[in-house]
XYZ file of N, CA and C in Angstrom:
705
model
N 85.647 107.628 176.725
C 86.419 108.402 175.752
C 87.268 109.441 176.487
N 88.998 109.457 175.854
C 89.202 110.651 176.920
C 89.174 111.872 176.527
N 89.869 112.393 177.240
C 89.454 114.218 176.585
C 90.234 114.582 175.586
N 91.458 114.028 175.297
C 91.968 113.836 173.847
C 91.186 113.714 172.957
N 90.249 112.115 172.727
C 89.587 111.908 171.640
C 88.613 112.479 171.619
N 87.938 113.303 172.257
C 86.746 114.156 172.309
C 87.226 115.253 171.424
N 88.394 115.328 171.572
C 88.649 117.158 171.150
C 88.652 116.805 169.464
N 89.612 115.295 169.182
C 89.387 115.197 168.019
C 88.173 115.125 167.225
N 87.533 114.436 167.810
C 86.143 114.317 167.008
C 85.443 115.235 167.150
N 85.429 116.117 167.969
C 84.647 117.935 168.132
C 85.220 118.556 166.679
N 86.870 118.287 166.379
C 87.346 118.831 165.974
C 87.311 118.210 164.253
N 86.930 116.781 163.672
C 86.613 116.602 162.546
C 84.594 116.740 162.431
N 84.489 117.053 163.788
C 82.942 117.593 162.865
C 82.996 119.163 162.855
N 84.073 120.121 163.431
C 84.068 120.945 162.935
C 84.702 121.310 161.109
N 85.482 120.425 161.164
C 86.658 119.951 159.972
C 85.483 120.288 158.666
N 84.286 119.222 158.384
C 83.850 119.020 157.750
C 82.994 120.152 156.851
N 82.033 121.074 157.687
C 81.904 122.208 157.092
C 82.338 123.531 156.720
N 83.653 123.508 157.129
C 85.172 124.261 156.860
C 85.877 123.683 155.531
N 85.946 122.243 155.722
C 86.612 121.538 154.453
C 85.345 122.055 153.056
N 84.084 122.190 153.535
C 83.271 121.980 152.265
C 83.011 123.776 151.494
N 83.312 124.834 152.741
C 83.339 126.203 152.118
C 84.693 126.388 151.630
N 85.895 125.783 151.987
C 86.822 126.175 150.748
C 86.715 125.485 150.014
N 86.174 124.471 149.742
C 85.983 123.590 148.162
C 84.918 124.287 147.439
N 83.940 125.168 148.319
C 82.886 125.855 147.636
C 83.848 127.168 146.999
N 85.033 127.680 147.722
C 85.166 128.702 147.474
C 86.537 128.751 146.644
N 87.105 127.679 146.098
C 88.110 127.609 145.073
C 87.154 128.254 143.873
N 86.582 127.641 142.936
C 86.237 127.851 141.781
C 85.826 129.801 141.561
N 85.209 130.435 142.682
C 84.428 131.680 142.853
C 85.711 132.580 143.416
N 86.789 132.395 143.952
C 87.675 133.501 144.505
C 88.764 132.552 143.612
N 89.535 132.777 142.241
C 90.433 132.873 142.032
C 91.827 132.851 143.013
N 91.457 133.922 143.516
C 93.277 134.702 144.391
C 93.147 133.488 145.635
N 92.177 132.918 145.745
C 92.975 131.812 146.949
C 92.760 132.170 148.654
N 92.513 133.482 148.566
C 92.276 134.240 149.753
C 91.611 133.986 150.571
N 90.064 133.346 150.657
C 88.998 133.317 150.883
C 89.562 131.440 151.334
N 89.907 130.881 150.359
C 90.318 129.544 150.788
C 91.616 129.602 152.001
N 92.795 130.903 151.970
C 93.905 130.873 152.778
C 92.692 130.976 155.022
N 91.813 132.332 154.268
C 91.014 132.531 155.224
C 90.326 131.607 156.099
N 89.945 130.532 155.311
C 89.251 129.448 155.887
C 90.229 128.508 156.780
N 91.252 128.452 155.767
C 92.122 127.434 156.389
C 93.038 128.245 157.882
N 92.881 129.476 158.001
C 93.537 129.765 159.374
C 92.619 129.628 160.258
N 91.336 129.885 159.942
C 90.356 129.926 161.013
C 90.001 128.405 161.042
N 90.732 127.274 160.371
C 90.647 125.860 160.964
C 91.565 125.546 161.528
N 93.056 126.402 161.288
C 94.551 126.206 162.396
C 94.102 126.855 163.492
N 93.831 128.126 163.559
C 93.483 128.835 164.772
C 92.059 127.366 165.719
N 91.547 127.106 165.084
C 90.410 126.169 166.046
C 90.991 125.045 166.496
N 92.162 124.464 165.457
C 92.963 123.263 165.919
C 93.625 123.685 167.364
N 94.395 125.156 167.060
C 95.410 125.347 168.105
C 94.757 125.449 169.651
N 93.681 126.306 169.279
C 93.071 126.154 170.875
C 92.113 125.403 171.410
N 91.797 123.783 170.343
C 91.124 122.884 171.114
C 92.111 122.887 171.759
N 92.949 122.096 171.511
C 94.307 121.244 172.318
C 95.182 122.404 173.190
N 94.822 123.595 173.417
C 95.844 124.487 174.589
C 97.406 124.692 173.743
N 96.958 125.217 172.540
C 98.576 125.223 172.227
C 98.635 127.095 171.632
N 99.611 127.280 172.134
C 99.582 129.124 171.595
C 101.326 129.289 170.354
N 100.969 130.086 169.798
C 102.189 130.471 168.829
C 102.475 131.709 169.274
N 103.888 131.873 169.051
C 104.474 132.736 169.307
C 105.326 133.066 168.359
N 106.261 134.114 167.783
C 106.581 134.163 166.588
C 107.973 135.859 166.681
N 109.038 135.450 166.213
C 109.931 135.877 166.177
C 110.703 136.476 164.575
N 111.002 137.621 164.643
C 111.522 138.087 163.408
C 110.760 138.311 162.296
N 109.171 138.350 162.489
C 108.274 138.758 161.557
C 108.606 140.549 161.396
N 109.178 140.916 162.082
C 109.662 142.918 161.089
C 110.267 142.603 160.238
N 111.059 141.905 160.345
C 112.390 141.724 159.133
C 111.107 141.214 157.788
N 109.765 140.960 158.239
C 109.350 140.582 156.328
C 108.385 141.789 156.097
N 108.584 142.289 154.632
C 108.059 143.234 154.492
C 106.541 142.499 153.478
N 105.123 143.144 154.118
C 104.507 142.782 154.062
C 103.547 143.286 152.533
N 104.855 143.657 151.893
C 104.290 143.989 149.817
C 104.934 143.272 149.411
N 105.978 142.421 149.919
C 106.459 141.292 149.084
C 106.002 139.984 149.168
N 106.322 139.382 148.248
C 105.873 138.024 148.588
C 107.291 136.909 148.701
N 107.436 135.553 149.436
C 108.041 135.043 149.304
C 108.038 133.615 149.529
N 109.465 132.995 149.516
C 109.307 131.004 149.309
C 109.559 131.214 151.031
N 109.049 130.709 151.791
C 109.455 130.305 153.302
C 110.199 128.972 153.399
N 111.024 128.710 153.947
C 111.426 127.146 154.104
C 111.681 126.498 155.406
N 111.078 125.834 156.115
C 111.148 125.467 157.375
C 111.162 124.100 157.446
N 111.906 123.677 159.205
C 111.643 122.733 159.141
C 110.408 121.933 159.656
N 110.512 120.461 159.841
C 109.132 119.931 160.094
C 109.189 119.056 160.935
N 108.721 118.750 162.205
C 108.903 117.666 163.390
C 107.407 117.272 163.840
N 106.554 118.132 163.410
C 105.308 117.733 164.073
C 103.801 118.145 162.773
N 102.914 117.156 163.143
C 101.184 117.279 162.148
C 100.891 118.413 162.464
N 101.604 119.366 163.926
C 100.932 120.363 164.794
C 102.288 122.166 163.764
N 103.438 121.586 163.075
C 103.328 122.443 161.864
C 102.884 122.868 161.181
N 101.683 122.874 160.857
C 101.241 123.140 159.505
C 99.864 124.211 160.074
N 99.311 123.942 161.270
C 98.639 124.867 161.768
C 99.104 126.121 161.808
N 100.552 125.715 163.156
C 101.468 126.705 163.396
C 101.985 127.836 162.612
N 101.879 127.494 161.336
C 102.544 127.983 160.068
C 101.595 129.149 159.512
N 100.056 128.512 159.496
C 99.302 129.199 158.859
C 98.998 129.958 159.967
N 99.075 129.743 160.874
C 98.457 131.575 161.795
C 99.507 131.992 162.182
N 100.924 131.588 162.523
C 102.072 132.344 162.551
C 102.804 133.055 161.429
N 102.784 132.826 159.938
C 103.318 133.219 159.133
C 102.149 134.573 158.910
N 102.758 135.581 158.437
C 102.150 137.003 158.525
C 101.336 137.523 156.620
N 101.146 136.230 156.445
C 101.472 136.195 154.846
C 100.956 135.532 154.093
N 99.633 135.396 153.527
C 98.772 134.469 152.177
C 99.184 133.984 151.538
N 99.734 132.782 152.392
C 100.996 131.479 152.139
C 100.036 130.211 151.394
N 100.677 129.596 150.161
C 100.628 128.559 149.545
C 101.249 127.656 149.863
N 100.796 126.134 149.848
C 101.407 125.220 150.456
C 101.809 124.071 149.305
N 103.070 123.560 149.482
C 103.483 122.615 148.315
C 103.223 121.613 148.692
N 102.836 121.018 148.275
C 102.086 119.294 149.352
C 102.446 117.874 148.707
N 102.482 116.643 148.625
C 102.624 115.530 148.330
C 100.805 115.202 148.061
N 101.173 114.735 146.962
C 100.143 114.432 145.914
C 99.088 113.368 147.022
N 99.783 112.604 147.485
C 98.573 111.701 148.836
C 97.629 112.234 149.111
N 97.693 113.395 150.330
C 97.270 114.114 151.006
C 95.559 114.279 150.087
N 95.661 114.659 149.137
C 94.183 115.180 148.432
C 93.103 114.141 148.275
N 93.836 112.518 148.933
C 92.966 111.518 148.867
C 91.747 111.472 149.492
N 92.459 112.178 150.771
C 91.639 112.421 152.232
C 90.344 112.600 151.589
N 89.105 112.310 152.213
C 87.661 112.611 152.070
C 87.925 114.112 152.369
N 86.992 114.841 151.467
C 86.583 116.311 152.011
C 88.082 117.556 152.071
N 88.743 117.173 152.852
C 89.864 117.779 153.297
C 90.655 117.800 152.234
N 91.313 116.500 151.660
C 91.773 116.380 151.021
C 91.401 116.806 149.303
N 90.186 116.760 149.356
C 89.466 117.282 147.813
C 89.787 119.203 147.790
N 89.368 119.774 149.078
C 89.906 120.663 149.031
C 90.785 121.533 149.075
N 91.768 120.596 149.072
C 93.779 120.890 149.217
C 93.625 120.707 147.437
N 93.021 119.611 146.988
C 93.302 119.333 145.260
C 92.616 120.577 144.566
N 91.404 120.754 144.978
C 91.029 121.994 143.919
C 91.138 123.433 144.547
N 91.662 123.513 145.292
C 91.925 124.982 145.975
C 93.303 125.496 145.680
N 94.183 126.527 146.229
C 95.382 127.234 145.630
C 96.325 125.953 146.027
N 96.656 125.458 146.221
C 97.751 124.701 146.815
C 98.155 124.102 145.911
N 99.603 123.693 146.046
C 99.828 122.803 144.461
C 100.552 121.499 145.268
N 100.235 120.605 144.205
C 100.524 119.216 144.506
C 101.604 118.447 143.948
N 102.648 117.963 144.216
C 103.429 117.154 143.841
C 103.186 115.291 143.568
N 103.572 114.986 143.100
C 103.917 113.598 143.165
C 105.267 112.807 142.991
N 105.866 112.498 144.436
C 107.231 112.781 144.181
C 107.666 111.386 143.342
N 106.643 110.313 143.050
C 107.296 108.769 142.576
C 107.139 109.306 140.843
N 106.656 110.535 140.029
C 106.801 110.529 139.090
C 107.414 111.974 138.850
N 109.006 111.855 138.812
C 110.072 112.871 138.196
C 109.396 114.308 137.285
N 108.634 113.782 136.182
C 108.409 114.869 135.445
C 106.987 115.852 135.692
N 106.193 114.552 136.308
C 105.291 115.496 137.253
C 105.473 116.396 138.206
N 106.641 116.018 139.377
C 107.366 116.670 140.249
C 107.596 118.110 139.130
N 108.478 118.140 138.630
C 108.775 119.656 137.961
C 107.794 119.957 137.520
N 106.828 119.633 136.497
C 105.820 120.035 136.629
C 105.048 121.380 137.512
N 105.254 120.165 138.457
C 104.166 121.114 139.425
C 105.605 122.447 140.264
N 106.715 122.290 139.893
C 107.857 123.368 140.400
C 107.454 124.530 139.284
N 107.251 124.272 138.262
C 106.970 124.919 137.086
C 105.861 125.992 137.389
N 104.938 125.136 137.689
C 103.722 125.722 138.234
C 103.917 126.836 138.829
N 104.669 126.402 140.043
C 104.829 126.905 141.535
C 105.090 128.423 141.268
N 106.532 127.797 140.701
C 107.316 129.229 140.096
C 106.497 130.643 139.475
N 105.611 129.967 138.191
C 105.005 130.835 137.587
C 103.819 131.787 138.414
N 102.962 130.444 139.576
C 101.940 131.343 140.049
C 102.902 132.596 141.005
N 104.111 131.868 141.749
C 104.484 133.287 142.552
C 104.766 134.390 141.746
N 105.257 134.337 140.482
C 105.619 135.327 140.120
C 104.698 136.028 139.952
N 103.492 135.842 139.501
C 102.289 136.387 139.733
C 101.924 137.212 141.444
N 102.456 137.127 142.274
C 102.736 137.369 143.843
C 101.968 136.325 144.984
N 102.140 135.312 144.358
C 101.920 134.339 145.741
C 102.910 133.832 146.179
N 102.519 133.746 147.501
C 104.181 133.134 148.449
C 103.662 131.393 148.499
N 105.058 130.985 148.903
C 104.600 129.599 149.296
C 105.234 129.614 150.243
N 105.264 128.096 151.205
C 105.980 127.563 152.083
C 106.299 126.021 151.288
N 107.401 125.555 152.196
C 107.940 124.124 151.830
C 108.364 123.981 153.404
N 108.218 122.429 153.792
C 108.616 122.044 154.615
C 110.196 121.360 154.078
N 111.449 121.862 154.222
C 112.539 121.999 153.501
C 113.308 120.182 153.848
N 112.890 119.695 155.034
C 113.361 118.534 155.093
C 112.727 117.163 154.006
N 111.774 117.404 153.353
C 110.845 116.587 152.828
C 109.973 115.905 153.655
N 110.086 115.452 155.127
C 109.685 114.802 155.426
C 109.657 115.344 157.219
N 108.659 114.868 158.223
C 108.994 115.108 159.551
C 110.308 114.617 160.274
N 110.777 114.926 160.710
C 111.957 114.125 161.806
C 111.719 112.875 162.819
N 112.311 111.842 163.334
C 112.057 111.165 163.579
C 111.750 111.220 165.250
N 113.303 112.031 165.260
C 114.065 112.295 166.321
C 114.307 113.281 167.037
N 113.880 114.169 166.225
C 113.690 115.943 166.735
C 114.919 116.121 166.626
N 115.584 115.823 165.464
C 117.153 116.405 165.820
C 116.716 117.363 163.852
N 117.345 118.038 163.924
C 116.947 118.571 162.725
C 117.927 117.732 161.603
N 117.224 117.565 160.391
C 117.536 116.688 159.000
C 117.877 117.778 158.448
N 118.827 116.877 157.138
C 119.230 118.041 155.866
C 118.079 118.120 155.059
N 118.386 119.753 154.580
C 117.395 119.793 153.693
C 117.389 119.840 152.114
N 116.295 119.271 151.638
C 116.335 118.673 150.288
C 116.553 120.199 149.096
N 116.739 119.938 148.196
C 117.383 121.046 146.706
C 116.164 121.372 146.525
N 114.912 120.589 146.444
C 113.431 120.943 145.416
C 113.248 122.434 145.946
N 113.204 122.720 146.939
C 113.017 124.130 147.268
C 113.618 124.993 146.766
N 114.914 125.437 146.450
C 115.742 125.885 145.753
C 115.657 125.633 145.000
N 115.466 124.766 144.312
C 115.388 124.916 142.569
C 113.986 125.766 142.136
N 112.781 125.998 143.391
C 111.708 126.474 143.141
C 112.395 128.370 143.187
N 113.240 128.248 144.345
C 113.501 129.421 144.253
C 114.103 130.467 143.114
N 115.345 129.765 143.116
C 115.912 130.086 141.556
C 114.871 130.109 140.351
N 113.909 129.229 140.175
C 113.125 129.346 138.837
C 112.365 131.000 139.135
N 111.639 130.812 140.517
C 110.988 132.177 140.614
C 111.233 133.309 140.529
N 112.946 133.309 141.564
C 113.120 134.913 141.674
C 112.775 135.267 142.618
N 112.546 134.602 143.420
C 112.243 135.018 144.792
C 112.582 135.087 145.697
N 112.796 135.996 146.937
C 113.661 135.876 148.467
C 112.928 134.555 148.931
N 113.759 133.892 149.497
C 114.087 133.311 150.573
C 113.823 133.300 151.882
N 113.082 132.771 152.903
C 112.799 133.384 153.981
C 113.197 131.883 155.210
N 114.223 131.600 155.744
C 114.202 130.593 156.483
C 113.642 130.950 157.869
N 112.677 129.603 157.858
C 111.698 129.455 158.909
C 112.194 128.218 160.129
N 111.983 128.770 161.339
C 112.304 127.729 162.232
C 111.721 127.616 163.097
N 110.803 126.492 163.138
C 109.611 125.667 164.024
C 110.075 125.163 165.539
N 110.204 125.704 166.356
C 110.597 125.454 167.476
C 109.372 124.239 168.931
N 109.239 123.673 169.432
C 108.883 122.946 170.307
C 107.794 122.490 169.825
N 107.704 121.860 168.649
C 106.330 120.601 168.427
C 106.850 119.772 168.354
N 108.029 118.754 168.470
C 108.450 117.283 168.060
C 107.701 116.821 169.463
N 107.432 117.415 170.666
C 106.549 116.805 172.033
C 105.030 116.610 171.806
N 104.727 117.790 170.813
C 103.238 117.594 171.115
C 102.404 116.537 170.781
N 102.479 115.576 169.734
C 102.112 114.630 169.433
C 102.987 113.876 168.544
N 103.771 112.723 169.532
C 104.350 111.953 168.788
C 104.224 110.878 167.882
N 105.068 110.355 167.127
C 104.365 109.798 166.199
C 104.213 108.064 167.035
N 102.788 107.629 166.293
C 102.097 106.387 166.616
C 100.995 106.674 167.779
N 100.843 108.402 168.320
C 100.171 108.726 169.693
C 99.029 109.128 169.150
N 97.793 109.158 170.014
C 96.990 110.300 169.743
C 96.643 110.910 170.736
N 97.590 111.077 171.809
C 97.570 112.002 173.006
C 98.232 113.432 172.972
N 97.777 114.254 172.492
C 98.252 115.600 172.442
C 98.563 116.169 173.902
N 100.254 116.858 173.516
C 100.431 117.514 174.566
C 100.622 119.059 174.958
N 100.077 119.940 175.323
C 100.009 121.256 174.878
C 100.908 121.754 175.355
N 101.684 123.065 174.611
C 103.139 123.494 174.090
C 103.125 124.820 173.815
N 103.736 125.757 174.131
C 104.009 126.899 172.810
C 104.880 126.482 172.036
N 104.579 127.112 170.735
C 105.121 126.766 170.016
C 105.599 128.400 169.429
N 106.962 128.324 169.203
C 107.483 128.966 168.627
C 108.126 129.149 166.941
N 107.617 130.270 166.561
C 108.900 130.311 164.990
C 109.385 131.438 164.546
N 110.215 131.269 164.098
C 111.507 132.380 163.867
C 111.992 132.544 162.303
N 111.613 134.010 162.041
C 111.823 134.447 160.837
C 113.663 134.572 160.368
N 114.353 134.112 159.609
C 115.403 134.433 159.551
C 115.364 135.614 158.128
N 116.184 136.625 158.422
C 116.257 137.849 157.126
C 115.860 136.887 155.606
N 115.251 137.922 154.963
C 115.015 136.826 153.658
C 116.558 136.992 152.901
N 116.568 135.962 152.132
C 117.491 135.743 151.475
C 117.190 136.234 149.787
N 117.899 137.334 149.239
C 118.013 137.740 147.842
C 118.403 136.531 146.956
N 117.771 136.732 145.957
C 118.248 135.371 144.412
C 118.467 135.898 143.755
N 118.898 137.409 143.257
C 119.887 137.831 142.384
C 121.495 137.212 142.460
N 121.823 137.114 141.239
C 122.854 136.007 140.654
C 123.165 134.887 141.509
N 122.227 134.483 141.818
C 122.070 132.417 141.780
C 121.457 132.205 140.966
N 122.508 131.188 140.712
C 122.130 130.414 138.973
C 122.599 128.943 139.313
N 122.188 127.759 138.643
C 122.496 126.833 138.605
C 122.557 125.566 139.525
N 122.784 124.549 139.467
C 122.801 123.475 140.321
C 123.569 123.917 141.895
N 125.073 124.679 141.453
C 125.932 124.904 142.527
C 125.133 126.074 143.246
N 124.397 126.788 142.539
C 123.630 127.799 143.305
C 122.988 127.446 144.027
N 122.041 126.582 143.438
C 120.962 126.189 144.330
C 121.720 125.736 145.792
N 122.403 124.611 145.809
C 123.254 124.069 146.841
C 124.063 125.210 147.762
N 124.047 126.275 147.270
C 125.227 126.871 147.824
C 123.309 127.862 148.599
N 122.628 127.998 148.548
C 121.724 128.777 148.855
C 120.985 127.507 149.915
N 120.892 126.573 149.956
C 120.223 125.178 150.531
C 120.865 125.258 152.034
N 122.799 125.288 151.454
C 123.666 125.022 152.845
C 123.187 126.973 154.055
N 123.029 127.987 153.308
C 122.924 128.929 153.992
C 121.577 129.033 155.039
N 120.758 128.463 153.609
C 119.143 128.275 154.618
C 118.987 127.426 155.808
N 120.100 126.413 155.915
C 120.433 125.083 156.602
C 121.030 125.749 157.835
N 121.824 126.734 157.434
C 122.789 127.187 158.749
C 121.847 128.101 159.397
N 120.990 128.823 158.629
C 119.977 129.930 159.165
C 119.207 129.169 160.401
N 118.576 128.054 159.902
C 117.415 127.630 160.659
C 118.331 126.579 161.957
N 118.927 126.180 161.972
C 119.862 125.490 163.055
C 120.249 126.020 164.156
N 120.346 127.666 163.459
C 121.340 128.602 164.721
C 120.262 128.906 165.149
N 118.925 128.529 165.137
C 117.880 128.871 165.786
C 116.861 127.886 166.275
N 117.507 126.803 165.889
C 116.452 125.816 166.764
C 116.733 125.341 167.338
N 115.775 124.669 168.255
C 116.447 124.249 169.980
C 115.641 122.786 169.588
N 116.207 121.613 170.272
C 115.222 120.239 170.399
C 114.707 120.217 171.556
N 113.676 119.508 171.730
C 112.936 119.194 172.724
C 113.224 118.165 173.977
């Protein structure tokens, strides 16, 4: 076995009694906190089996009584760690309805704060934007990975409206996020991890006073687009 697959399997029998205290701890902590808690102290264990450190840029610019939508992009499985111990902020995650299939892991993405999409049924999709909207206004932030999907190529993709239309419903700043050097660390079809810093970069949040409408949204999509570009580098 090499020392790759060791780390993984160290790392889903740590998975397992981590996955089962935030499923214990959805129903008993409401605010999500206690579940956000768990889940950094399973990014933080991911990041330093495998030798990978974060580093993190333009976190003054967020002020830490607000809450907000983050939008970043996505090149690597090794995002979503990155995110939760680099973002400064008791971040909600918008996810694709799959994901909750997972044994264990996945049960506790379904009944914990996170909200779920299903993008093959339209009215479910809003739905759960509906959702989204209402719990932030209540003061939870989310994140979206703004491309829909990882990159293939590490070249950065356009990014999709659903985010913006979450924004506009909420009322909420804007915060473009940019994921710098994971499209190396584990490519796709590998399971050889390669260790990296990884960097991300806060861009100023963006105000949603008077954006309104379809052209809004779009006209707020292309700015977040230019934000995160002038700041990312490929690998």
């Amino acid at each position: 076995m090499t020392f790759t697959m060791l780390r993984i399997v160290l790392l889903v029998i740590a998975t397992i009694p981590l996955s089962i205290i935030a499923l214990l701890s959805a129903p008993i902590d409401r605010t999500g906190r206690t579940f956000h808690t768990v889940t950094r102290l399973w990014s933080s264990l991911i990041l330093w089996m495998f030798g990978i450190k974060v580093r993190t840029k333009g976190a003054d610019l967020l002020d830490p009584a607000k809450h907000y939508i983050y939008v970043s992009n996505h090149a690597s499985g090794f995002d979503i760690p990155a995110v939760v111990v680099g973002i400064p902020d008791d971040i909600r995650f918008v996810l694709k309805k799959e994901l909750t299939r997972v044994p264990l892991w996945g049960w506790a993405l379904k009944y914990g704060p996170y909200i779920t999409i299903d993008r093959r049924n339209a009215r479910d999709a809003q739905r759960s934007l509906d959702e989204a909207a209402e719990r932030m206004r209540h003061g939870a932030s989310v994140i979206l990975f703004g491309e829909g999907t990882r990159t293939r190529d590490g070249k950065l993709q356009s990014l999709k409206r659903g985010a913006f239309t979450l924004a506009v419903k909420a009322g909420i700043p804007v915060v473009p996020v940019t994921i710098n050097n994971t499209f190396g660390i584990l490519p796709r079809g590998s399971l050889r991890v390669k260790p990296a810093d990884i960097e991300i970069v806060f861009d100023k949040p963006i105000f949603i006073e008077g954006i309104k409408g379809r052209d809004g949204e779009e006209r707020l999509m292309k700015q977040v687009q230019a934000a995160i570009a002038r700041t990312y580098f490929q690998p």
